[in-house]
Amino acid sequence: AQTVTQSQPEMSVQEAETVTLSCTYDTSENNYYLFWYKQPPSRQMILVIRQEAYKQQNATENRFSVNFQKAAKSFSLKISDSQLGDTAMYFCAFLNYGGSQGNLIFGKGTKLSVKP
Amino acid sequence: ETGVTQSPTHLIKTRGQQVTLRCSSQSGHNTVSWYQQALGQGPQFIFQYYREEENGRGNFPPRFSGLQFPNYSSELNVNALELDDSALYLCASRFGTSGGGYTFGSGTRLTVV
């Protein structure tokens, strides 16, 4: 069974600085997707960034980028130029590749606070 | 795109009662999943429907059941509510086999007293 581990329950960063959130996972699959979701107090899960395991290039979305290390089963999220609106819970998630089956497996989350 | 809409936003029920939570998925999204998120935890997979048939289930008892309808709406039913069922219930949808990730609703906060 797949598992996702986020070892940092809480983190804080000053506005405009850079922060990295860690995530490790365990799977015997070779093809899969990894995601970072943001959950602000509004509760809705918002997709931040997606990585396909067969792609070696790290995904980037504006101020958000990942460091995907497939052999180490590590998938960290870097937030550059942190903004107050980045304050939220961040969840790392795993999804098996292909087929109509497959569900997201989430870590326990990291609470990020951006301080002015 | 209309997004994913869940109703109600909040609900209080008494132990032993039954509850139905509703979700209206994004148009064209024929896969819908339900998750339970306890306070301070990550979401846990309850079950998934694809083209109106259940095609995946997490470690939840049979008193958790669901339906998916042709109009991309779905329901989560919970019978014989227990105090531990108090949680945020999230609905998420996607199109078929795409790996583009799920679109989530804002959830229903269920409190069982």
PDB file of C-alpha atoms in Angstrom:
ATOM      1  CA  ALA A   1       0.000   0.000   0.000  1.00  0.00           C
ATOM      2  CA  GLN A   2       1.136   3.490  -0.752  1.00  0.00           C
ATOM      3  CA  THR A   3       1.885   5.927   2.038  1.00  0.00           C
ATOM      4  CA  VAL A   4       2.677   9.637   2.101  1.00  0.00           C
ATOM      5  CA  THR A   5       4.625  11.246   4.940  1.00  0.00           C
ATOM      6  CA  GLN A   6       4.933  14.933   5.747  1.00  0.00           C
ATOM      7  CA  SER A   7       7.364  15.320   8.611  1.00  0.00           C
ATOM      8  CA  GLN A   8       6.830  19.012   9.298  1.00  0.00           C
ATOM      9  CA  PRO A   9       3.524  19.626  11.133  1.00  0.00           C
ATOM     10  CA  GLU A  10       4.072  23.397  11.174  1.00  0.00           C
ATOM     11  CA  MET A  11       6.358  25.896   9.488  1.00  0.00           C
ATOM     12  CA  SER A  12       6.616  29.635   9.348  1.00  0.00           C
ATOM     13  CA  VAL A  13       8.317  32.020   6.958  1.00  0.00           C
ATOM     14  CA  GLN A  14       8.714  35.750   6.624  1.00  0.00           C
ATOM     15  CA  GLU A  15       6.937  37.467   3.785  1.00  0.00           C
ATOM     16  CA  ALA A  16       9.048  37.559   0.584  1.00  0.00           C
ATOM     17  CA  GLU A  17      11.332  34.764   1.747  1.00  0.00           C
ATOM     18  CA  THR A  18      11.579  31.193   0.467  1.00  0.00           C
ATOM     19  CA  VAL A  19      10.333  28.083   2.243  1.00  0.00           C
ATOM     20  CA  THR A  20      10.543  24.379   1.430  1.00  0.00           C
ATOM     21  CA  LEU A  21       7.975  21.803   2.539  1.00  0.00           C
ATOM     22  CA  SER A  22       9.028  18.170   2.654  1.00  0.00           C
ATOM     23  CA  CYS A  23       7.193  15.060   1.518  1.00  0.00           C
ATOM     24  CA  THR A  24       8.257  11.448   1.176  1.00  0.00           C
ATOM     25  CA  TYR A  25       6.200   8.577  -0.136  1.00  0.00           C
ATOM     26  CA  ASP A  26       6.371   4.848  -0.436  1.00  0.00           C
ATOM     27  CA  THR A  27       5.171   2.857  -3.440  1.00  0.00           C
ATOM     28  CA  SER A  28       6.135  -0.102  -5.571  1.00  0.00           C
ATOM     29  CA  GLU A  29       4.541   1.478  -8.620  1.00  0.00           C
ATOM     30  CA  ASN A  30       6.636   2.988 -11.388  1.00  0.00           C
ATOM     31  CA  ASN A  31       4.057   5.293 -12.936  1.00  0.00           C
ATOM     32  CA  TYR A  32       2.125   7.709 -10.763  1.00  0.00           C
ATOM     33  CA  TYR A  33       1.336  11.339 -10.111  1.00  0.00           C
ATOM     34  CA  LEU A  34       2.280  13.517  -7.178  1.00  0.00           C
ATOM     35  CA  PHE A  35       0.476  16.651  -6.113  1.00  0.00           C
ATOM     36  CA  TRP A  36       0.653  19.483  -3.668  1.00  0.00           C
ATOM     37  CA  TYR A  37      -2.695  20.830  -2.540  1.00  0.00           C
ATOM     38  CA  LYS A  38      -3.323  23.979  -0.520  1.00  0.00           C
ATOM     39  CA  GLN A  39      -6.207  24.157   1.946  1.00  0.00           C
ATOM     40  CA  PRO A  40      -6.903  27.661   3.272  1.00  0.00           C
ATOM     41  CA  PRO A  41      -9.455  28.312   6.033  1.00  0.00           C
ATOM     42  CA  SER A  42     -12.140  28.300   3.344  1.00  0.00           C
ATOM     43  CA  ARG A  43     -11.581  24.500   3.363  1.00  0.00           C
ATOM     44  CA  GLN A  44     -11.453  23.978  -0.376  1.00  0.00           C
ATOM     45  CA  MET A  45      -8.496  21.953  -1.587  1.00  0.00           C
ATOM     46  CA  ILE A  46      -6.712  23.927  -4.287  1.00  0.00           C
ATOM     47  CA  LEU A  47      -4.253  22.244  -6.620  1.00  0.00           C
ATOM     48  CA  VAL A  48      -0.875  23.969  -6.376  1.00  0.00           C
ATOM     49  CA  ILE A  49       1.323  21.812  -8.580  1.00  0.00           C
ATOM     50  CA  ARG A  50       1.414  18.397 -10.229  1.00  0.00           C
ATOM     51  CA  GLN A  51       4.304  16.097 -11.150  1.00  0.00           C
ATOM     52  CA  GLU A  52       4.164  13.039 -13.383  1.00  0.00           C
ATOM     53  CA  ALA A  53       6.609  10.407 -12.209  1.00  0.00           C
ATOM     54  CA  TYR A  54       7.849   9.551 -15.697  1.00  0.00           C
ATOM     55  CA  LYS A  55       8.985  13.145 -16.252  1.00  0.00           C
ATOM     56  CA  GLN A  56      12.456  13.922 -14.979  1.00  0.00           C
ATOM     57  CA  GLN A  57      11.986  17.667 -15.192  1.00  0.00           C
ATOM     58  CA  ASN A  58      10.730  19.259 -12.009  1.00  0.00           C
ATOM     59  CA  ALA A  59       7.352  20.965 -12.303  1.00  0.00           C
ATOM     60  CA  THR A  60       7.098  24.735 -11.850  1.00  0.00           C
ATOM     61  CA  GLU A  61       4.074  26.997 -11.466  1.00  0.00           C
ATOM     62  CA  ASN A  62       5.006  30.642 -11.004  1.00  0.00           C
ATOM     63  CA  ARG A  63       6.397  30.953  -7.444  1.00  0.00           C
ATOM     64  CA  PHE A  64       5.905  27.243  -6.734  1.00  0.00           C
ATOM     65  CA  SER A  65       8.350  24.545  -7.757  1.00  0.00           C
ATOM     66  CA  VAL A  66       9.092  20.991  -6.729  1.00  0.00           C
ATOM     67  CA  ASN A  67      12.202  18.934  -6.197  1.00  0.00           C
ATOM     68  CA  PHE A  68      11.212  15.458  -7.340  1.00  0.00           C
ATOM     69  CA  GLN A  69      13.689  12.715  -6.455  1.00  0.00           C
ATOM     70  CA  LYS A  70      12.143   9.477  -7.737  1.00  0.00           C
ATOM     71  CA  ALA A  71      14.810   7.120  -6.451  1.00  0.00           C
ATOM     72  CA  ALA A  72      14.649   8.665  -2.996  1.00  0.00           C
ATOM     73  CA  LYS A  73      10.843   8.880  -3.181  1.00  0.00           C
ATOM     74  CA  SER A  74      10.967  12.501  -2.178  1.00  0.00           C
ATOM     75  CA  PHE A  75       8.766  15.327  -3.414  1.00  0.00           C
ATOM     76  CA  SER A  76       9.392  18.698  -1.771  1.00  0.00           C
ATOM     77  CA  LEU A  77       7.618  21.973  -2.513  1.00  0.00           C
ATOM     78  CA  LYS A  78       9.490  25.269  -2.688  1.00  0.00           C
ATOM     79  CA  ILE A  79       7.569  28.505  -2.351  1.00  0.00           C
ATOM     80  CA  SER A  80       9.520  31.568  -3.442  1.00  0.00           C
ATOM     81  CA  ASP A  81       8.682  35.169  -2.544  1.00  0.00           C
ATOM     82  CA  SER A  82       6.177  33.996   0.071  1.00  0.00           C
ATOM     83  CA  GLN A  83       2.995  36.023   0.316  1.00  0.00           C
ATOM     84  CA  LEU A  84       0.505  36.415   3.158  1.00  0.00           C
ATOM     85  CA  GLY A  85      -2.063  34.609   1.019  1.00  0.00           C
ATOM     86  CA  ASP A  86       0.125  31.505   1.033  1.00  0.00           C
ATOM     87  CA  THR A  87      -0.831  30.919   4.660  1.00  0.00           C
ATOM     88  CA  ALA A  88      -2.681  27.586   4.645  1.00  0.00           C
ATOM     89  CA  MET A  89      -2.424  23.842   5.202  1.00  0.00           C
ATOM     90  CA  TYR A  90      -0.397  22.141   2.493  1.00  0.00           C
ATOM     91  CA  PHE A  91      -0.978  18.499   1.634  1.00  0.00           C
ATOM     92  CA  CYS A  92       1.207  16.238  -0.430  1.00  0.00           C
ATOM     93  CA  ALA A  93      -0.761  13.569  -2.330  1.00  0.00           C
ATOM     94  CA  PHE A  94      -0.088  10.481  -4.448  1.00  0.00           C
ATOM     95  CA  LEU A  95      -2.186   9.054  -7.275  1.00  0.00           C
ATOM     96  CA  ASN A  96      -1.652   5.826  -9.193  1.00  0.00           C
ATOM     97  CA  TYR A  97      -1.278   6.331 -12.891  1.00  0.00           C
ATOM     98  CA  GLY A  98      -3.882   5.297 -15.422  1.00  0.00           C
ATOM     99  CA  GLY A  99      -7.251   3.619 -15.447  1.00  0.00           C
ATOM    100  CA  SER A 100     -10.476   4.841 -13.980  1.00  0.00           C
ATOM    101  CA  GLN A 101      -9.504   3.581 -10.575  1.00  0.00           C
ATOM    102  CA  GLY A 102      -7.057   5.134  -8.265  1.00  0.00           C
ATOM    103  CA  ASN A 103      -7.589   7.559  -5.449  1.00  0.00           C
ATOM    104  CA  LEU A 104      -5.548  10.285  -3.875  1.00  0.00           C
ATOM    105  CA  ILE A 105      -3.513   9.319  -0.835  1.00  0.00           C
ATOM    106  CA  PHE A 106      -2.721  12.299   1.344  1.00  0.00           C
ATOM    107  CA  GLY A 107      -0.120  13.089   3.930  1.00  0.00           C
ATOM    108  CA  LYS A 108      -1.125  14.636   7.248  1.00  0.00           C
ATOM    109  CA  GLY A 109      -0.289  18.110   6.078  1.00  0.00           C
ATOM    110  CA  THR A 110       1.987  20.998   6.964  1.00  0.00           C
ATOM    111  CA  LYS A 111       0.556  24.188   8.402  1.00  0.00           C
ATOM    112  CA  LEU A 112       2.370  27.110   6.817  1.00  0.00           C
ATOM    113  CA  SER A 113       2.223  30.579   8.340  1.00  0.00           C
ATOM    114  CA  VAL A 114       3.576  33.540   6.391  1.00  0.00           C
ATOM    115  CA  LYS A 115       4.440  36.412   8.712  1.00  0.00           C
ATOM    116  CA  PRO A 116       4.525  40.084   7.689  1.00  0.00           C
TER     117      PRO A 116
ATOM    118  CA  GLU B   1     -16.341  25.427 -15.741  1.00  0.00           C
ATOM    119  CA  THR B   2     -18.763  25.526 -12.824  1.00  0.00           C
ATOM    120  CA  GLY B   3     -16.512  23.887 -10.240  1.00  0.00           C
ATOM    121  CA  VAL B   4     -17.616  21.448  -7.574  1.00  0.00           C
ATOM    122  CA  THR B   5     -20.445  22.434  -5.241  1.00  0.00           C
ATOM    123  CA  GLN B   6     -21.316  20.689  -1.996  1.00  0.00           C
ATOM    124  CA  SER B   7     -24.377  21.023   0.199  1.00  0.00           C
ATOM    125  CA  PRO B   8     -25.035  21.682   2.939  1.00  0.00           C
ATOM    126  CA  THR B   9     -21.960  23.527   4.193  1.00  0.00           C
ATOM    127  CA  HIS B  10     -22.625  22.647   7.823  1.00  0.00           C
ATOM    128  CA  LEU B  11     -24.796  20.008   9.447  1.00  0.00           C
ATOM    129  CA  ILE B  12     -25.480  18.841  12.986  1.00  0.00           C
ATOM    130  CA  LYS B  13     -26.963  15.378  13.511  1.00  0.00           C
ATOM    131  CA  THR B  14     -27.637  13.162  16.476  1.00  0.00           C
ATOM    132  CA  ARG B  15     -25.891   9.839  17.042  1.00  0.00           C
ATOM    133  CA  GLY B  16     -27.806   7.015  15.374  1.00  0.00           C
ATOM    134  CA  GLN B  17     -29.378   9.218  12.713  1.00  0.00           C
ATOM    135  CA  GLN B  18     -28.802   9.029   8.975  1.00  0.00           C
ATOM    136  CA  VAL B  19     -27.393  11.791   6.790  1.00  0.00           C
ATOM    137  CA  THR B  20     -27.126  12.511   3.066  1.00  0.00           C
ATOM    138  CA  LEU B  21     -24.485  14.855   1.712  1.00  0.00           C
ATOM    139  CA  ARG B  22     -24.665  16.120  -1.848  1.00  0.00           C
ATOM    140  CA  CYS B  23     -22.141  17.093  -4.464  1.00  0.00           C
ATOM    141  CA  SER B  24     -22.526  18.651  -7.887  1.00  0.00           C
ATOM    142  CA  SER B  25     -19.464  17.878  -9.952  1.00  0.00           C
ATOM    143  CA  GLN B  26     -17.899  19.882 -12.712  1.00  0.00           C
ATOM    144  CA  SER B  27     -19.579  19.240 -16.046  1.00  0.00           C
ATOM    145  CA  GLY B  28     -17.991  16.323 -17.898  1.00  0.00           C
ATOM    146  CA  HIS B  29     -16.311  14.921 -14.801  1.00  0.00           C
ATOM    147  CA  ASN B  30     -17.437  11.303 -14.753  1.00  0.00           C
ATOM    148  CA  THR B  31     -15.301  10.274 -11.777  1.00  0.00           C
ATOM    149  CA  VAL B  32     -16.217  11.423  -8.295  1.00  0.00           C
ATOM    150  CA  SER B  33     -14.539  10.605  -5.012  1.00  0.00           C
ATOM    151  CA  TRP B  34     -15.503  11.277  -1.426  1.00  0.00           C
ATOM    152  CA  TYR B  35     -13.055  11.902   1.378  1.00  0.00           C
ATOM    153  CA  GLN B  36     -13.370  12.254   5.135  1.00  0.00           C
ATOM    154  CA  GLN B  37     -11.081  14.772   6.798  1.00  0.00           C
ATOM    155  CA  ALA B  38     -10.904  14.654  10.577  1.00  0.00           C
ATOM    156  CA  LEU B  39      -9.711  17.756  12.371  1.00  0.00           C
ATOM    157  CA  GLY B  40      -5.980  18.248  11.931  1.00  0.00           C
ATOM    158  CA  GLN B  41      -5.604  15.301   9.568  1.00  0.00           C
ATOM    159  CA  GLY B  42      -5.269  14.708   5.858  1.00  0.00           C
ATOM    160  CA  PRO B  43      -8.298  13.528   3.887  1.00  0.00           C
ATOM    161  CA  GLN B  44      -9.032   9.799   3.937  1.00  0.00           C
ATOM    162  CA  PHE B  45     -10.531   8.099   0.886  1.00  0.00           C
ATOM    163  CA  ILE B  46     -14.066   6.782   1.387  1.00  0.00           C
ATOM    164  CA  PHE B  47     -15.058   5.604  -2.093  1.00  0.00           C
ATOM    165  CA  GLN B  48     -15.058   6.516  -5.750  1.00  0.00           C
ATOM    166  CA  TYR B  49     -17.627   6.301  -8.525  1.00  0.00           C
ATOM    167  CA  TYR B  50     -16.910   6.112 -12.228  1.00  0.00           C
ATOM    168  CA  ARG B  51     -19.778   6.320 -14.694  1.00  0.00           C
ATOM    169  CA  GLU B  52     -22.284   5.691 -11.898  1.00  0.00           C
ATOM    170  CA  GLU B  53     -20.630   2.555 -10.544  1.00  0.00           C
ATOM    171  CA  GLU B  54     -18.456   2.250  -7.459  1.00  0.00           C
ATOM    172  CA  ASN B  55     -14.938   1.331  -8.550  1.00  0.00           C
ATOM    173  CA  GLY B  56     -12.910   1.845  -5.424  1.00  0.00           C
ATOM    174  CA  ARG B  57     -13.423   1.908  -1.682  1.00  0.00           C
ATOM    175  CA  GLY B  58     -11.306   2.828   1.289  1.00  0.00           C
ATOM    176  CA  ASN B  59     -11.362   1.377   4.780  1.00  0.00           C
ATOM    177  CA  PHE B  60     -14.860   2.515   5.694  1.00  0.00           C
ATOM    178  CA  PRO B  61     -17.774   0.345   6.875  1.00  0.00           C
ATOM    179  CA  PRO B  62     -20.816  -0.418   4.696  1.00  0.00           C
ATOM    180  CA  ARG B  63     -22.907   2.179   6.507  1.00  0.00           C
ATOM    181  CA  PHE B  64     -21.063   4.641   4.283  1.00  0.00           C
ATOM    182  CA  SER B  65     -22.668   4.387   0.852  1.00  0.00           C
ATOM    183  CA  GLY B  66     -23.050   6.519  -2.208  1.00  0.00           C
ATOM    184  CA  LEU B  67     -24.637   7.176  -5.534  1.00  0.00           C
ATOM    185  CA  GLN B  68     -23.576   8.932  -8.692  1.00  0.00           C
ATOM    186  CA  PHE B  69     -26.132  10.288 -11.150  1.00  0.00           C
ATOM    187  CA  PRO B  70     -25.959  10.910 -14.921  1.00  0.00           C
ATOM    188  CA  ASN B  71     -26.041  14.675 -14.385  1.00  0.00           C
ATOM    189  CA  TYR B  72     -22.627  14.560 -12.615  1.00  0.00           C
ATOM    190  CA  SER B  73     -24.159  14.920  -9.171  1.00  0.00           C
ATOM    191  CA  SER B  74     -23.521  12.440  -6.369  1.00  0.00           C
ATOM    192  CA  GLU B  75     -24.486  11.617  -2.808  1.00  0.00           C
ATOM    193  CA  LEU B  76     -22.759  10.287   0.270  1.00  0.00           C
ATOM    194  CA  ASN B  77     -25.062   8.531   2.724  1.00  0.00           C
ATOM    195  CA  VAL B  78     -24.056   7.610   6.242  1.00  0.00           C
ATOM    196  CA  ASN B  79     -26.323   5.453   8.385  1.00  0.00           C
ATOM    197  CA  ALA B  80     -26.267   4.952  12.146  1.00  0.00           C
ATOM    198  CA  LEU B  81     -24.099   7.995  12.764  1.00  0.00           C
ATOM    199  CA  GLU B  82     -21.384   7.734  15.368  1.00  0.00           C
ATOM    200  CA  LEU B  83     -19.577  10.518  17.207  1.00  0.00           C
ATOM    201  CA  ASP B  84     -16.368   9.678  15.292  1.00  0.00           C
ATOM    202  CA  ASP B  85     -18.139  10.474  12.032  1.00  0.00           C
ATOM    203  CA  SER B  86     -17.786  14.147  12.900  1.00  0.00           C
ATOM    204  CA  ALA B  87     -15.505  15.521  10.188  1.00  0.00           C
ATOM    205  CA  LEU B  88     -15.248  17.560   7.016  1.00  0.00           C
ATOM    206  CA  TYR B  89     -16.504  15.564   4.024  1.00  0.00           C
ATOM    207  CA  LEU B  90     -14.950  16.510   0.724  1.00  0.00           C
ATOM    208  CA  CYS B  91     -16.175  15.682  -2.741  1.00  0.00           C
ATOM    209  CA  ALA B  92     -13.707  15.675  -5.617  1.00  0.00           C
ATOM    210  CA  SER B  93     -14.198  15.047  -9.311  1.00  0.00           C
ATOM    211  CA  ARG B  94     -12.131  14.540 -12.432  1.00  0.00           C
ATOM    212  CA  PHE B  95     -12.559  13.419 -15.994  1.00  0.00           C
ATOM    213  CA  GLY B  96     -12.094   9.674 -16.423  1.00  0.00           C
ATOM    214  CA  THR B  97      -8.544   8.477 -16.565  1.00  0.00           C
ATOM    215  CA  SER B  98      -6.816  11.820 -16.680  1.00  0.00           C
ATOM    216  CA  GLY B  99      -4.042  12.406 -14.226  1.00  0.00           C
ATOM    217  CA  GLY B 100      -4.736  16.071 -14.053  1.00  0.00           C
ATOM    218  CA  GLY B 101      -5.752  15.903 -10.471  1.00  0.00           C
ATOM    219  CA  TYR B 102      -9.089  16.257  -8.834  1.00  0.00           C
ATOM    220  CA  THR B 103     -11.173  19.383  -8.412  1.00  0.00           C
ATOM    221  CA  PHE B 104     -12.474  19.658  -4.870  1.00  0.00           C
ATOM    222  CA  GLY B 105     -15.535  21.220  -3.353  1.00  0.00           C
ATOM    223  CA  SER B 106     -15.441  23.238  -0.135  1.00  0.00           C
ATOM    224  CA  GLY B 107     -16.816  20.358   1.870  1.00  0.00           C
ATOM    225  CA  THR B 108     -19.594  19.698   4.350  1.00  0.00           C
ATOM    226  CA  ARG B 109     -18.761  20.032   8.024  1.00  0.00           C
ATOM    227  CA  LEU B 110     -20.693  17.288   9.820  1.00  0.00           C
ATOM    228  CA  THR B 111     -21.000  17.354  13.586  1.00  0.00           C
ATOM    229  CA  VAL B 112     -22.505  14.355  15.353  1.00  0.00           C
ATOM    230  CA  VAL B 113     -23.727  14.986  18.913  1.00  0.00           C
TER     231      VAL B 113
END
